[in-house]
Short mmCIF file of C-alpha atoms in Angstrom, two decimals:
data_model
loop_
_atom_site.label_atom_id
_atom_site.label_comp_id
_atom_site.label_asym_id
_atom_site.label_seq_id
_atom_site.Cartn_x
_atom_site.Cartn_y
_atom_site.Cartn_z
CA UNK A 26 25.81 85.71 72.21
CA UNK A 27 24.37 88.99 72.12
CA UNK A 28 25.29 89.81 68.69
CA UNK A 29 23.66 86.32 67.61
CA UNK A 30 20.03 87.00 69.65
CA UNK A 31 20.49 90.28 68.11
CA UNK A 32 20.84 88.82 64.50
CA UNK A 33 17.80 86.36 65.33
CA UNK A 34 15.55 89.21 65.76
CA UNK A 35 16.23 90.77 63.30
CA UNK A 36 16.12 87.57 61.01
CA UNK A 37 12.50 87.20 62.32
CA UNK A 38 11.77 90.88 62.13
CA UNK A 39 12.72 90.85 58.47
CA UNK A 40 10.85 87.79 58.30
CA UNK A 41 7.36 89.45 59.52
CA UNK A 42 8.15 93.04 57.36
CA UNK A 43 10.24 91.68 54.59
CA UNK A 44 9.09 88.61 53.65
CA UNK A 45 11.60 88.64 50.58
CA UNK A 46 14.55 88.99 52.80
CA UNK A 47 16.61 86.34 51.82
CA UNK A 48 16.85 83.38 54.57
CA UNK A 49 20.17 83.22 55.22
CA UNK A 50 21.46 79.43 55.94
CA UNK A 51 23.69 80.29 58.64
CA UNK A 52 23.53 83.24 61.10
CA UNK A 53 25.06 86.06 60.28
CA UNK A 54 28.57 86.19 60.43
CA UNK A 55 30.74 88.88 60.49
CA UNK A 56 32.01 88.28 57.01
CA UNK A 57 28.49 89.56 55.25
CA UNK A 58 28.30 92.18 57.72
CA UNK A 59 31.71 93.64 56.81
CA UNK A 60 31.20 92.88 53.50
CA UNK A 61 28.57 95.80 53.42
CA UNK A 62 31.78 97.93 54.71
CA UNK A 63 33.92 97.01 51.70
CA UNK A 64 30.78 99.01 49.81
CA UNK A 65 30.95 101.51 52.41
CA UNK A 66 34.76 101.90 51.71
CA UNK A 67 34.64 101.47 48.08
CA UNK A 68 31.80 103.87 48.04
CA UNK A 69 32.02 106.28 50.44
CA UNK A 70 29.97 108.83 49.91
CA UNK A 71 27.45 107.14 48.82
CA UNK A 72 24.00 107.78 50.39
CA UNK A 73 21.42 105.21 50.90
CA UNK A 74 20.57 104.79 47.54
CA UNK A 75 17.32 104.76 46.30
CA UNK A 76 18.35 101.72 43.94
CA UNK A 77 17.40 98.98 46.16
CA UNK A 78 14.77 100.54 47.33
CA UNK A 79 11.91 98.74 45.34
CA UNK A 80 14.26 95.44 45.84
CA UNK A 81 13.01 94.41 42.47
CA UNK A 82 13.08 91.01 42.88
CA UNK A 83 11.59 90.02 46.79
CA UNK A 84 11.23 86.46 45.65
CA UNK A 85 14.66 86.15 44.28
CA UNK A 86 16.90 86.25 47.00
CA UNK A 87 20.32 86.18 45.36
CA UNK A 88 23.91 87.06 46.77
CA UNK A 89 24.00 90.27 44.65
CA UNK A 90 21.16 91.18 46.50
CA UNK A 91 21.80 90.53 49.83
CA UNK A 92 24.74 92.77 49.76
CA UNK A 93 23.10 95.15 48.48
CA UNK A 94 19.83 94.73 50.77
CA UNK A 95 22.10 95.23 53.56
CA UNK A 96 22.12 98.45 52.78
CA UNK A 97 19.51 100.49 54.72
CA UNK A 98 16.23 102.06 53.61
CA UNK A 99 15.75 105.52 54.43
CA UNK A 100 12.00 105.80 54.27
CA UNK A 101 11.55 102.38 56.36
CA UNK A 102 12.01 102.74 60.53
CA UNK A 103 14.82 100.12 61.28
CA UNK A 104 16.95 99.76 64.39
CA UNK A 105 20.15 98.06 63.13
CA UNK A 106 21.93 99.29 61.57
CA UNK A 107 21.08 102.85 61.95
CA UNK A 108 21.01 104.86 59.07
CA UNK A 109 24.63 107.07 59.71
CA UNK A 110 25.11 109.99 57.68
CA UNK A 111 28.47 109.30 59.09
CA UNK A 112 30.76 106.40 57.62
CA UNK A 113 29.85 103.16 59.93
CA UNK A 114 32.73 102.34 62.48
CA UNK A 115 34.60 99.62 62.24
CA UNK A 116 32.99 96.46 63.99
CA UNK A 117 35.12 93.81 65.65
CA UNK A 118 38.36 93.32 67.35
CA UNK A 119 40.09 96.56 67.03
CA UNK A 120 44.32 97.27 67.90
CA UNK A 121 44.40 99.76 70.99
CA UNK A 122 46.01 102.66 69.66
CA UNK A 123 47.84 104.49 72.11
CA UNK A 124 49.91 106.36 69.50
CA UNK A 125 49.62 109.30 67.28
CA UNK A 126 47.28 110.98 69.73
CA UNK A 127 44.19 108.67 69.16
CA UNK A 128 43.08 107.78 72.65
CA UNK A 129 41.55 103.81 73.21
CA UNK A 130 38.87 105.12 75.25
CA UNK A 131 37.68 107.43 72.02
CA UNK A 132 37.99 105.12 70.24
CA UNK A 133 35.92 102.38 71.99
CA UNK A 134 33.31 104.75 72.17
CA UNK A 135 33.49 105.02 68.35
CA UNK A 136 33.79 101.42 68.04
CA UNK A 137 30.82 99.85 69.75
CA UNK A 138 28.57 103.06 70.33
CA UNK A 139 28.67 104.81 67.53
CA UNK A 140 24.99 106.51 68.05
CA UNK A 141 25.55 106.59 71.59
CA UNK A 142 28.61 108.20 71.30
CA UNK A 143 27.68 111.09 68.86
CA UNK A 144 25.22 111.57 71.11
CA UNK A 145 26.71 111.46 74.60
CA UNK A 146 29.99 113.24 73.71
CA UNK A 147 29.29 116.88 73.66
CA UNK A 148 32.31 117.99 70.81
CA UNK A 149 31.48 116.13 68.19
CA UNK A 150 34.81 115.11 67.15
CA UNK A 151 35.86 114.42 63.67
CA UNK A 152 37.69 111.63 64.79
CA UNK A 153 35.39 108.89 64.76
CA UNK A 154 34.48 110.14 61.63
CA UNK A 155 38.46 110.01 60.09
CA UNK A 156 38.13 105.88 61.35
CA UNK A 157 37.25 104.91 57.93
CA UNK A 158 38.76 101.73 56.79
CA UNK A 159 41.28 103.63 54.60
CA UNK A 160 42.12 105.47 58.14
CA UNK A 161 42.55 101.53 59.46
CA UNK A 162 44.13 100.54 56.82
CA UNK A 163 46.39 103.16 56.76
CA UNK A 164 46.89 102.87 60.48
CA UNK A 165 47.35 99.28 60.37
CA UNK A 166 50.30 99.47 58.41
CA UNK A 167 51.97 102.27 60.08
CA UNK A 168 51.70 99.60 62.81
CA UNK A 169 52.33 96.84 61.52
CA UNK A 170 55.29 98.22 59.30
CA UNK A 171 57.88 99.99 60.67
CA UNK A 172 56.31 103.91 60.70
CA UNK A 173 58.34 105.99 58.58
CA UNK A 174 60.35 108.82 60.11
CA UNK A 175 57.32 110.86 61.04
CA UNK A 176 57.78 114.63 61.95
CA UNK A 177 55.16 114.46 64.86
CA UNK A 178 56.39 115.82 67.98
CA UNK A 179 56.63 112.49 69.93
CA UNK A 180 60.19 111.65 67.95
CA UNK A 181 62.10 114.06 70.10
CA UNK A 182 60.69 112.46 73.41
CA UNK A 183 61.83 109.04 72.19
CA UNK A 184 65.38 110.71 71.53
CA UNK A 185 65.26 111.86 74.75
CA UNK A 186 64.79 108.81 76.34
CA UNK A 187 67.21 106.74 74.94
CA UNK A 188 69.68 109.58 75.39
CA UNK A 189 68.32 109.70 78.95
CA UNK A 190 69.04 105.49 79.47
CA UNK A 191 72.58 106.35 77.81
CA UNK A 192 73.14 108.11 80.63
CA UNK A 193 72.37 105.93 82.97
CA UNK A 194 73.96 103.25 81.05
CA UNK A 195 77.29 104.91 81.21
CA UNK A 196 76.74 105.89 85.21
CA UNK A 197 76.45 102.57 85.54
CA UNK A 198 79.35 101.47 83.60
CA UNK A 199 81.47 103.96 85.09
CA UNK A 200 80.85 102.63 88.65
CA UNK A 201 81.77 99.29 87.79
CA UNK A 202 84.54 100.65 86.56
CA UNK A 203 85.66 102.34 89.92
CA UNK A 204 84.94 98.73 91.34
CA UNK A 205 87.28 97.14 88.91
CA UNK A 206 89.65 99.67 89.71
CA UNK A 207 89.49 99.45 93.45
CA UNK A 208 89.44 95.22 93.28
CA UNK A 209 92.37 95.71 91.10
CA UNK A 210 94.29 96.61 94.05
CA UNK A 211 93.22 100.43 94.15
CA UNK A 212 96.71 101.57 91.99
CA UNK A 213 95.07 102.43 88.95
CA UNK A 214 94.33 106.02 88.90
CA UNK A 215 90.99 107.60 88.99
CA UNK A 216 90.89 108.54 85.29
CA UNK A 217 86.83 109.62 86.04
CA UNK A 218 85.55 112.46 87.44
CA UNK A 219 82.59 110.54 88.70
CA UNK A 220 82.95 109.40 92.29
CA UNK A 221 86.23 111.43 92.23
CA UNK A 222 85.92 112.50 95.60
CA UNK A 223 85.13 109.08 97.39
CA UNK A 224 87.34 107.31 95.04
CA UNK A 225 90.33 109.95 96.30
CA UNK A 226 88.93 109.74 100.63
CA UNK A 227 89.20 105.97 100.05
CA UNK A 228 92.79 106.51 98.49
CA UNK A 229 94.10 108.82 101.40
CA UNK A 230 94.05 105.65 103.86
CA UNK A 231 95.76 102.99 101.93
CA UNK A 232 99.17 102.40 102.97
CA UNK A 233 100.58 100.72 100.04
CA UNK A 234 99.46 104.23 97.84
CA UNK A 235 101.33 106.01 100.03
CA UNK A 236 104.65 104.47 99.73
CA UNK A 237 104.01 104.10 96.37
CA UNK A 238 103.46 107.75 96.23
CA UNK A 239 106.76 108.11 97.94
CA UNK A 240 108.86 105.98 95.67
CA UNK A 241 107.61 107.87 92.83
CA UNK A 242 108.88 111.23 94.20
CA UNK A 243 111.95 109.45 95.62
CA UNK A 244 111.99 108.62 92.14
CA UNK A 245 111.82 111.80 90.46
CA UNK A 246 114.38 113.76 93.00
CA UNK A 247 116.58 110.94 91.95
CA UNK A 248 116.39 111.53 88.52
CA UNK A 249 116.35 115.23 88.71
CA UNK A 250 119.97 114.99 90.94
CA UNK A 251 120.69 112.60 87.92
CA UNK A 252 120.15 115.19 85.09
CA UNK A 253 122.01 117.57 87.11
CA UNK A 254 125.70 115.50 87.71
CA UNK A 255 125.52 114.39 84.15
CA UNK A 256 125.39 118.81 83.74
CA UNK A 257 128.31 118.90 85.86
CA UNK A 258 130.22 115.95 85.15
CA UNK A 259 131.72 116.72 82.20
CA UNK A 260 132.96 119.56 83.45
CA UNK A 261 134.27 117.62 86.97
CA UNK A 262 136.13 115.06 85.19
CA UNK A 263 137.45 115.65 81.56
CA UNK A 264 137.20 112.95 79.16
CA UNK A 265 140.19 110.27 79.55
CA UNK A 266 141.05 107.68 76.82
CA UNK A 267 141.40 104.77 79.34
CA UNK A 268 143.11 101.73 77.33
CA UNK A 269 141.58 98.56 77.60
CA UNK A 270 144.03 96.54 80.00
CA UNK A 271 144.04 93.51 77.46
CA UNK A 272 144.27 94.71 74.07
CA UNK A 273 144.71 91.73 71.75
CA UNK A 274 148.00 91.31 70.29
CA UNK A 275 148.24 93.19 66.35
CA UNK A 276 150.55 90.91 63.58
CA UNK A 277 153.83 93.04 64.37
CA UNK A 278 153.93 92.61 68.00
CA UNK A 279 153.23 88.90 66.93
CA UNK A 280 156.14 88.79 64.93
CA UNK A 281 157.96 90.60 67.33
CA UNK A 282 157.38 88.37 70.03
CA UNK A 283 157.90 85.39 67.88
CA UNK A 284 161.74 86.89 66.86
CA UNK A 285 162.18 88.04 70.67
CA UNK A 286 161.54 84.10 72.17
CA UNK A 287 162.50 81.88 68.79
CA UNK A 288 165.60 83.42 68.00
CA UNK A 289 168.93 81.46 67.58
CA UNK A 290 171.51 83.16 69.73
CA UNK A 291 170.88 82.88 73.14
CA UNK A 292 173.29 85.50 74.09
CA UNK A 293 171.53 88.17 72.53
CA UNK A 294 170.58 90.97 74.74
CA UNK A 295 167.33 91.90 74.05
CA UNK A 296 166.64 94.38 76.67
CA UNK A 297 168.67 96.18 79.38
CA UNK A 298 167.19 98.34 81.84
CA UNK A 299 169.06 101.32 82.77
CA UNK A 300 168.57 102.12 86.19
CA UNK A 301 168.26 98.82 87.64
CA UNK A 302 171.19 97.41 85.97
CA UNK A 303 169.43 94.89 84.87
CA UNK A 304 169.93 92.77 81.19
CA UNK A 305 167.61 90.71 79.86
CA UNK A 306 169.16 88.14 77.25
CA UNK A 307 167.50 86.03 74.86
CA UNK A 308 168.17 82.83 77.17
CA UNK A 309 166.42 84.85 80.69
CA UNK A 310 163.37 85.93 78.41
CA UNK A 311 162.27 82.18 76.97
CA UNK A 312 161.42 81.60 80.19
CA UNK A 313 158.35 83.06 79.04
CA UNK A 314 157.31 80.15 76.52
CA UNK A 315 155.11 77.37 77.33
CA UNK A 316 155.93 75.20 79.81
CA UNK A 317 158.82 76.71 81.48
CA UNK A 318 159.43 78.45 84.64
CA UNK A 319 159.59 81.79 85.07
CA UNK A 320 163.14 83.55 86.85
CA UNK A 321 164.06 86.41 88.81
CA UNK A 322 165.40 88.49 86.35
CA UNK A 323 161.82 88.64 84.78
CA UNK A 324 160.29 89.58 87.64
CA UNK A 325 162.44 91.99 89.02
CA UNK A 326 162.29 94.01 85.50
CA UNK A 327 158.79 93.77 85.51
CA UNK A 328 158.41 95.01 89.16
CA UNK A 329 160.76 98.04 87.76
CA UNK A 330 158.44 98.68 84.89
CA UNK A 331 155.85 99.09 87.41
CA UNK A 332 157.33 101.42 89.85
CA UNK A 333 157.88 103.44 86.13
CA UNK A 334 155.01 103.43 85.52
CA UNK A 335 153.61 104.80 88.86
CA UNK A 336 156.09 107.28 88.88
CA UNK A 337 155.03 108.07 85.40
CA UNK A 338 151.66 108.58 86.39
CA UNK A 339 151.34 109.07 90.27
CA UNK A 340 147.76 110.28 90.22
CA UNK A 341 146.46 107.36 88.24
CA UNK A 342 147.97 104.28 90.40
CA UNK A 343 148.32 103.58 93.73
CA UNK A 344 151.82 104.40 95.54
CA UNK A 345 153.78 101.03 96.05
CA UNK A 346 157.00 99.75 97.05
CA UNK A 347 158.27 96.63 95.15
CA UNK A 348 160.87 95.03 96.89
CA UNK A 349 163.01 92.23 94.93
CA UNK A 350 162.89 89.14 94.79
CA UNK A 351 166.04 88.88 96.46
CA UNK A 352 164.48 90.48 99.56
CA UNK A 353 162.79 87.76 100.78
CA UNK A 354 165.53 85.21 100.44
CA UNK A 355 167.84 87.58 102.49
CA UNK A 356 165.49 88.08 104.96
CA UNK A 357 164.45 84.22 105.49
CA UNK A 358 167.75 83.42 107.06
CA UNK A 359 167.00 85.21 109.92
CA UNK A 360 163.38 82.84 110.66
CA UNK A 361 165.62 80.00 112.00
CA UNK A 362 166.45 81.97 115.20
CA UNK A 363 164.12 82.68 117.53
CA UNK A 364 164.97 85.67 117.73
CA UNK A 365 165.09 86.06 113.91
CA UNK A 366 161.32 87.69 114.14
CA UNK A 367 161.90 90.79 115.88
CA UNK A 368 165.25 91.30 113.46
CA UNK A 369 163.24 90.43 110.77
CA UNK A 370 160.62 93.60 111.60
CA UNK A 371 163.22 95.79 112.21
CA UNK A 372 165.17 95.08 108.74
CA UNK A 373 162.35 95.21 107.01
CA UNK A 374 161.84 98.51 108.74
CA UNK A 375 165.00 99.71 107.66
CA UNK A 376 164.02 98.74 104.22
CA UNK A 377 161.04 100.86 104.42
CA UNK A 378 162.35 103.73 106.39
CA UNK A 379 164.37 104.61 103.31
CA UNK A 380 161.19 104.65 101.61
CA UNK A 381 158.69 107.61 101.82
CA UNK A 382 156.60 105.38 104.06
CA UNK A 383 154.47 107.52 104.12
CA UNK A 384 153.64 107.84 100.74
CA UNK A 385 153.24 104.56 100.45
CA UNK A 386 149.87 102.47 99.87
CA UNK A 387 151.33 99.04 99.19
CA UNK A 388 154.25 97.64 99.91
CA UNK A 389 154.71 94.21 97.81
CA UNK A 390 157.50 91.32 98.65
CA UNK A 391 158.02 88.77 96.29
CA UNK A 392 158.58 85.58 97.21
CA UNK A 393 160.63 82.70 95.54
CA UNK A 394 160.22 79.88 97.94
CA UNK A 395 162.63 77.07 96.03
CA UNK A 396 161.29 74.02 97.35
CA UNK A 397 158.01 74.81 96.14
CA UNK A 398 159.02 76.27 93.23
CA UNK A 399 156.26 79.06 93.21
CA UNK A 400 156.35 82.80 92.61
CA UNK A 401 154.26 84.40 95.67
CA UNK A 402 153.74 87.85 96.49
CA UNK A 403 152.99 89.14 100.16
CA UNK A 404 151.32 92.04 99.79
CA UNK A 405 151.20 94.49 102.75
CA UNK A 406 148.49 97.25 103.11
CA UNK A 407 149.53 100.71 105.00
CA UNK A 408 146.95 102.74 105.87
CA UNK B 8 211.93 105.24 84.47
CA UNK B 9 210.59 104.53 88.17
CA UNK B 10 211.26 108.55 88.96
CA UNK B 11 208.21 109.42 87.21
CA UNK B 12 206.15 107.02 87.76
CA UNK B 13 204.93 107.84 91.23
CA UNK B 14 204.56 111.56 89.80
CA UNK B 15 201.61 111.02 87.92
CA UNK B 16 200.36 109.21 90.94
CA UNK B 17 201.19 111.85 93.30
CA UNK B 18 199.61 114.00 90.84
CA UNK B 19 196.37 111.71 90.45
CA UNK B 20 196.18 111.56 94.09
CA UNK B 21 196.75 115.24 94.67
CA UNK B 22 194.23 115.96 91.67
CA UNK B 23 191.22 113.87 91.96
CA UNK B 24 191.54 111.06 94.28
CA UNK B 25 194.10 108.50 95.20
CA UNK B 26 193.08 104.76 94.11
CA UNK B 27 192.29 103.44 97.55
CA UNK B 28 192.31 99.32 98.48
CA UNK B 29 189.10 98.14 99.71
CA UNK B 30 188.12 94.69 100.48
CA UNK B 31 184.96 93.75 99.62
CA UNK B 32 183.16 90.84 100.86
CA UNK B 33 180.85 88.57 98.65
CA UNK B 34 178.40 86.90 100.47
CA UNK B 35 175.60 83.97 99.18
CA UNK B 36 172.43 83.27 101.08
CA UNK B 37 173.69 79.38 101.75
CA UNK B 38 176.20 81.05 104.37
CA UNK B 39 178.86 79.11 102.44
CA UNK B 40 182.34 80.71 103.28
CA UNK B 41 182.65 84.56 102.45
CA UNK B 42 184.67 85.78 99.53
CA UNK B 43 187.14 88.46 100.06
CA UNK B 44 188.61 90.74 97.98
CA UNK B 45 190.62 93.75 97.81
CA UNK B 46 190.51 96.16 94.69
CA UNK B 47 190.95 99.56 93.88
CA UNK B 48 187.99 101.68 94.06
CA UNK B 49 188.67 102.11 90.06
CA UNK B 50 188.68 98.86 89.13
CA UNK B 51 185.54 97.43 87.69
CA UNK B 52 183.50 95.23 89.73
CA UNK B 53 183.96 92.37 87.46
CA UNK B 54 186.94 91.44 88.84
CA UNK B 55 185.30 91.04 92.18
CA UNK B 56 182.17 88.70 90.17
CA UNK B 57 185.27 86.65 88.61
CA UNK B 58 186.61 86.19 91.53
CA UNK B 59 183.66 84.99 93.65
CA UNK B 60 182.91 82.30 90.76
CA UNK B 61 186.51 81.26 90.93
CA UNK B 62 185.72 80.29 94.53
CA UNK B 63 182.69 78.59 94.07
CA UNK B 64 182.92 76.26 91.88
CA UNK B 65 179.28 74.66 91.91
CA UNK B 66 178.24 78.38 91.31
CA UNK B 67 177.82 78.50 86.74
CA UNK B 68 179.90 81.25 85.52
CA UNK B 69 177.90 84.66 85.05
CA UNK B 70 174.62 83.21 86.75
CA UNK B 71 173.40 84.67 90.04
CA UNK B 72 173.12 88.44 90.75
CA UNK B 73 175.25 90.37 93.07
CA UNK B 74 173.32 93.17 94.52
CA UNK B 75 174.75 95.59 96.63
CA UNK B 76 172.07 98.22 98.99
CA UNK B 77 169.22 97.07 97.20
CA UNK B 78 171.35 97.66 93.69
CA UNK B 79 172.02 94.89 91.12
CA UNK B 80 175.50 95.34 90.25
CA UNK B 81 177.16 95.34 86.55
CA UNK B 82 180.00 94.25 85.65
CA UNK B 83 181.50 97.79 84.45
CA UNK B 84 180.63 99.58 87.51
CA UNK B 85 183.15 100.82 90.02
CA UNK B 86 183.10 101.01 93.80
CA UNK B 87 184.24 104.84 93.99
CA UNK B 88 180.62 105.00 91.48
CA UNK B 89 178.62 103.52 93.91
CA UNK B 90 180.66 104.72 96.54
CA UNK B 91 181.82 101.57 98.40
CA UNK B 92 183.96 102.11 101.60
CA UNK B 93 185.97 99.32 103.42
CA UNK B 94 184.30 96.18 103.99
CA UNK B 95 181.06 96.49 102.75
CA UNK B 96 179.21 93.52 101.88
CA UNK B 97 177.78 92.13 98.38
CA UNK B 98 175.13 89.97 98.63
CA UNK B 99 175.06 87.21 95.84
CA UNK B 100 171.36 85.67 94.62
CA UNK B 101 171.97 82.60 92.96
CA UNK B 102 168.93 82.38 90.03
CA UNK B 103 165.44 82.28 91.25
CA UNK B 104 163.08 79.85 89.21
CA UNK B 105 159.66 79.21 89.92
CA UNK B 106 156.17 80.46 89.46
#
């Protein structure tokens, strides 16, 4: 409202002095008054001129003239706009600036008291001066647009900041983190040197690290007395061959078995075994087909190939006494006395005395109980 | 011809052994009636199987196993081998079928 009253005296004071100032319709607005600023720009060094200064035409009030009446008369006494040797400032809403070392209050100053302000601020600066509109323009579109990468001294600050909230970003990050880690049932291990020493105080009174700590070095011993037997083993026990106990059956021994139980003559001796006297016939072995029952003479050589075989190899097999068959069926007569127990113990003990009893692991009695018609063995443990 | 026979006996006797009579007794598990028989100590124990098969009739011929101390006996064995005396006893297994 100020600006207006301001514009309606001068309206009337260029009225009373200038009675060919044009009448403008409307108040003046800010466009005609900046409009005199585009001439300042365009023209900036331009002094009042002494063109206008007849104002050729006072009757003739035409557009072209009123810009160029705006401008001021030197030799005439006016109070608005003052005659500035310096470029006018820039009237109207201005951007605070708080970059690029161009302080708002200065520029304030500069804005609305131009005359004021070279007046009241002892160093005259140059800055008001470098406001120009090419300075605005210029500084409006380092502001609006992004500025380009300026060499001024304030880019390493803004590094520094950001590297400063990195920081903190990653302090932060790392203590949540150590929270995950502890929720997580505190076994992960502190892989952080941050909060290292809390993080390993909280550690020291939790149980379940503890005995996991233990296992792992329970662990480790284990594995180290591990490395070491498989060192000396090799060297404790030497390599045997062992046989599998059930080696499947090659075409020869097929054949062999096929010519030993489907032969003809039933006479044929196919095996006789030396030192227990005993012959095994073609008619004794088919007692090994399907569906057939087995016999003594069978058994008994088999019971010999065993004791062979331990003798062969005493270290490998256990020490056993194989009675026969036969043994048991002598021996049963004497279970129908009552008496027939205690004889029974001491027979058998005079069957075993002329064994090396004690040498002896096992002793083994086979047993052909007829009416059941079953091969059982009783097998008798001597410690 | 009966003047030298008992020479070589005399001489056999005086030599390596005289052919001593044993009886032997064959005995089955059934505690049927004992065999009994009387052999030289040369003789082959087959005459003693023979004869124990003889006397049993429901017994098959050359089934069964005579065992004698725990030892099967053959046929072609002789008591002075496995060094029978007077009286001893052979058990006889008639076969064993099962399982």
């Amino acid at each position: 409202m100020g600006a207006l009253t301001d514009s309606r005296k001068r309206l009337c004071s260029d009225h009373r002095q200038f009675p060919s100032f044009p009448p403008s319709p409307s108040p003046a607005s800010k466009k005609p008054k900046l409009a005199p600023l585009h001439s300042l720009a365009a023209f900036p060094p331009s002094p009042p001129s002494p063109l206008p200064a007849s104002s050729a035409a006072p009757g003739l009030p035409t557009a072209a003239d009123a810009s160029t009446s705006s401008t001021p008369l030197p030799h005439h006494h006016r109070r608005l706009p003052p005659p500035l040797p310096l470029q006018r400032p820039i009237h109207g809403p201005q951007r605070v600036i708080r970059a690029f070392r161009i302080g708002p209050a200065r520029s304030k100053t500069s804005c609305f008291s131009p005359s004021t302000s070279s007046s009241s601020l002892s160093p005259p600066p140059p800055l008001p001066q470098s406001l120009g509109f090419e300075q605005y323009v210029e500084l409006v579109n380092s502001i609006s647009h992004p500025p380009p990468p300026i060499p001024s001294a304030d880019a390493p600050r803004v590094v520094e900041v950001i590297a400063v909230e990195d920081e903190e970003e990653r302090k932060d990050e790392e203590g949540e983190q150590e929270k995950e880690d502890e929720v997580k049932g505190r076994v992960v291990v502190a892989r952080v040197p941050l909060y290292k020493e809390l993080y390993e105080a909280s550690r020291l009174h939790d149980a379940r690290l503890r005995t996991l700590d233990f296992e792992v070095r329970l662990a480790e011993k284990s594995y180290l007395g591990l490395e070491r037997l498989a060192e000396v083993l090799p060297q404790l026990t030497p390599k045997e061959v062992v046989p599998e106990p059930f080696v499947p059956l090659t075409d020869e021994d097929e054949d062999v078995v096929d010519h030993a139980l489907g032969g003809r003559n039933r006479r044929e001796r196919l095996a006789a075994h030396e030192s227990s006297n005993i012959v095994i016939t073609r008619e004794i072995l088919q007692c090994l087909k399907e569906r057939d029952w087995l016999n003594d003479d069978v058994i008994n050589l088999y019971l010999e190939l065993l004791k062979e075989r331990e003798l062969r190899e005493p270290s490998k097999f256990l020490k056993c006494h194989f009675f026969n068959t036969f043994f048991y069926k002598k021996v049963s007569i004497y279970f129908h006395d009552p008496d027939s127990v205690i004889s029974f113990f001491i027979l058998l003990y005079l069957n075993f005395i002329s064994v090396d009893c004690r040498a002896t692991n096992l002793l083994l009695v086979p047993c052909c109980i007829t009416l059941d018609a079953c091969y059982c063995y009783s097998i008798h443990t001597i410690i | 011809m009966q003047a030298p026979a008992p020479a070589p006996e005399e001489d056999s006797k005086a030599g390596v052994k005289s052919p001593e009579f044993i009886t032997i007794k064959v005995v089955d598990q059934e505690e049927r009636r004992p065999v009994r028989h009387t052999i030289r100590t040369t003789d082959k124990l087959q005459v003693v199987m023979d004869r124990y098969y003889s006397e049993a009739p429901e017994v098959t011929y050359g089934t069964g196993s005579f065992y004698f101390d725990d030892i099967r006996l053959k046929g072609d064995k002789t008591p002075a081998q496995l060094k029978m005396e007077d009286g001893d006893i052979i058990d006889y297994f008639a076969p064993q079928i099962g399982g």
